[in-house]
Amino acid sequence: MPNIEELLRRIQGDRLRQLVTAGLEREVLTVALAESLADVDEAPAGALVLLTRVASAQSSTYRFDVAIRRGAERGIAGLVLTDPYGEALSSSARAVADRARVGLLAADEEVDLAELASSLGGLLRGDAAAALEAATSGLRALDRARGKGLGVSGTVAVAGQVLPGAALGEPAAGLRAEPVEVDGVREAWFVAPEGDAVDALLLRAAAADVAAAMGRIRREEDAPVRSRSELLTELLATEPGRDGGLLRRARALGLAVDAWHTVTFLGFAEGEAPESADPIHAEELRRALERVSLSTARAVSGTWHVARSEGAVVLLRTSDTEPGPQEAPALTAAAAVLVALEERFAGIRPRAGVGRVHLGPGGLRASAGEARAALAAAHPGEPPGVFDASGLHGMLAEWYATDSARRSVSSLLEPLEQLGGRRADEAIRTLQIFLDEQGSVTRAARRLHLHRNAVAYRIGRIKETLEVDPNDPEARLALQLACRARLLV
């Protein structure tokens, strides 16, 4: 049979509340009604005795203390006063109840005692109607709290009243656990002692309310972060010389664009990038990836910001003083971010590329280009890739960081860039591999894992689109360098 604490959990809201902490463990076998304090002497053992308004009016007298003692001798579980008399309960009555371990409760004055007795009786019998009423009552209490817009702690406190023992914690034996998910990512667990189906229902609803409270706070905190993120994303995608307005806005937002920068690119295996999911889930996933990446990097050291670049998450570390030629802080942070992403996102296989330290807006772009090149050589499950300043990648990155080189590349590839997004990347990569293979469609198809007819069709369309002749040796070399610099692969 349930005890008083379990019944309180079932009869939620303001209908029934405890007045003393003692006696909640008392098992309730039946429900009795007492129209006077003398009727308490007739109550059976294990009874929860409901006092009418007339009987409750004597709660401030010595007779009530005597009724508690006699009830304890008979083995009753507890007494339920009708408000407002519960508010005026004497300290001596509380002390007697505590010593006798008799539960003292108060019913709202608007409650019909007959209906309350029926509800309690149903709970004692364990019938479906009583369970439904208990669930409805608990959900109603959560609804009232939700309407108040409480924070996380307030929501947890209300949930603890609806479901005693419920709290933020970790799954363990004897506990039922529900995930607290914000933007599709588990941020915590909400746990409560094992119970019946009603407990499971209320725990799930409470976990959803805690998640909603976390989400509200997260959105408020993320607003300035998103503003900086959007500005940095735009700045990285804007050609030098056309970014004056963006730089002024960045400085106004407190972004140290004139400081020293180290950029980290975070990429994902094909098919795992947020763009591959449906639009709503894609945005939720991307924001979650950015949030976890940024918070993890900040926990390591330094000042960090986040931006976007096509399918990659971009992390920017800034420093007012030159940190030296080593990228150790950024590498340490990148390694920590990879671990955090693997732990938090099932099925995600992240990889990272880290650029070198550079100064000012131009240095920001240079480090971003190096990070993109390092990312191309990185693999899931391995440490972050580091930009190699030697060899072709290094020379291309250094060359492409200059304004004149970027203008030349932009001019050469503009017809393909106008295809937009992935179509542009696909066309440029196809052209680059075709040129690398000295115009061999067969070898290019092998590297692209496509049928040679598909590659031949692509190359034909590309030649029609370009305003230069790839058969001209100088144009061919310029296009080859432009494609490699543009893709940095």
PDB file of C-alpha atoms in Angstrom, residues 12-14 136-146 158 162:
ATOM      1  CA  GLN A  12      -0.978  17.395  -6.590  1.00  0.00           C
ATOM      2  CA  GLY A  13      -1.376  21.132  -6.696  1.00  0.00           C
ATOM      3  CA  ASP A  14      -2.886  22.970  -3.714  1.00  0.00           C
ATOM      4  CA  THR A 136      -3.739  15.184 -14.601  1.00  0.00           C
ATOM      5  CA  SER A 137      -3.180  16.864 -11.260  1.00  0.00           C
ATOM      6  CA  GLY A 138       0.604  16.680 -11.590  1.00  0.00           C
ATOM      7  CA  LEU A 139       0.587  17.955 -15.164  1.00  0.00           C
ATOM      8  CA  ARG A 140      -1.680  20.816 -14.105  1.00  0.00           C
ATOM      9  CA  ALA A 141       0.837  21.854 -11.461  1.00  0.00           C
ATOM     10  CA  LEU A 142       3.623  21.803 -14.047  1.00  0.00           C
ATOM     11  CA  ASP A 143       1.475  23.864 -16.423  1.00  0.00           C
ATOM     12  CA  ARG A 144       0.977  26.554 -13.780  1.00  0.00           C
ATOM     13  CA  ALA A 145       4.727  26.732 -13.173  1.00  0.00           C
ATOM     14  CA  ARG A 146       5.423  26.873 -16.912  1.00  0.00           C
ATOM     15  CA  VAL A 158       8.402  22.805  -8.814  1.00  0.00           C
ATOM     16  CA  VAL A 162       5.222  17.291  -8.186  1.00  0.00           C
TER      17      VAL A 162
END
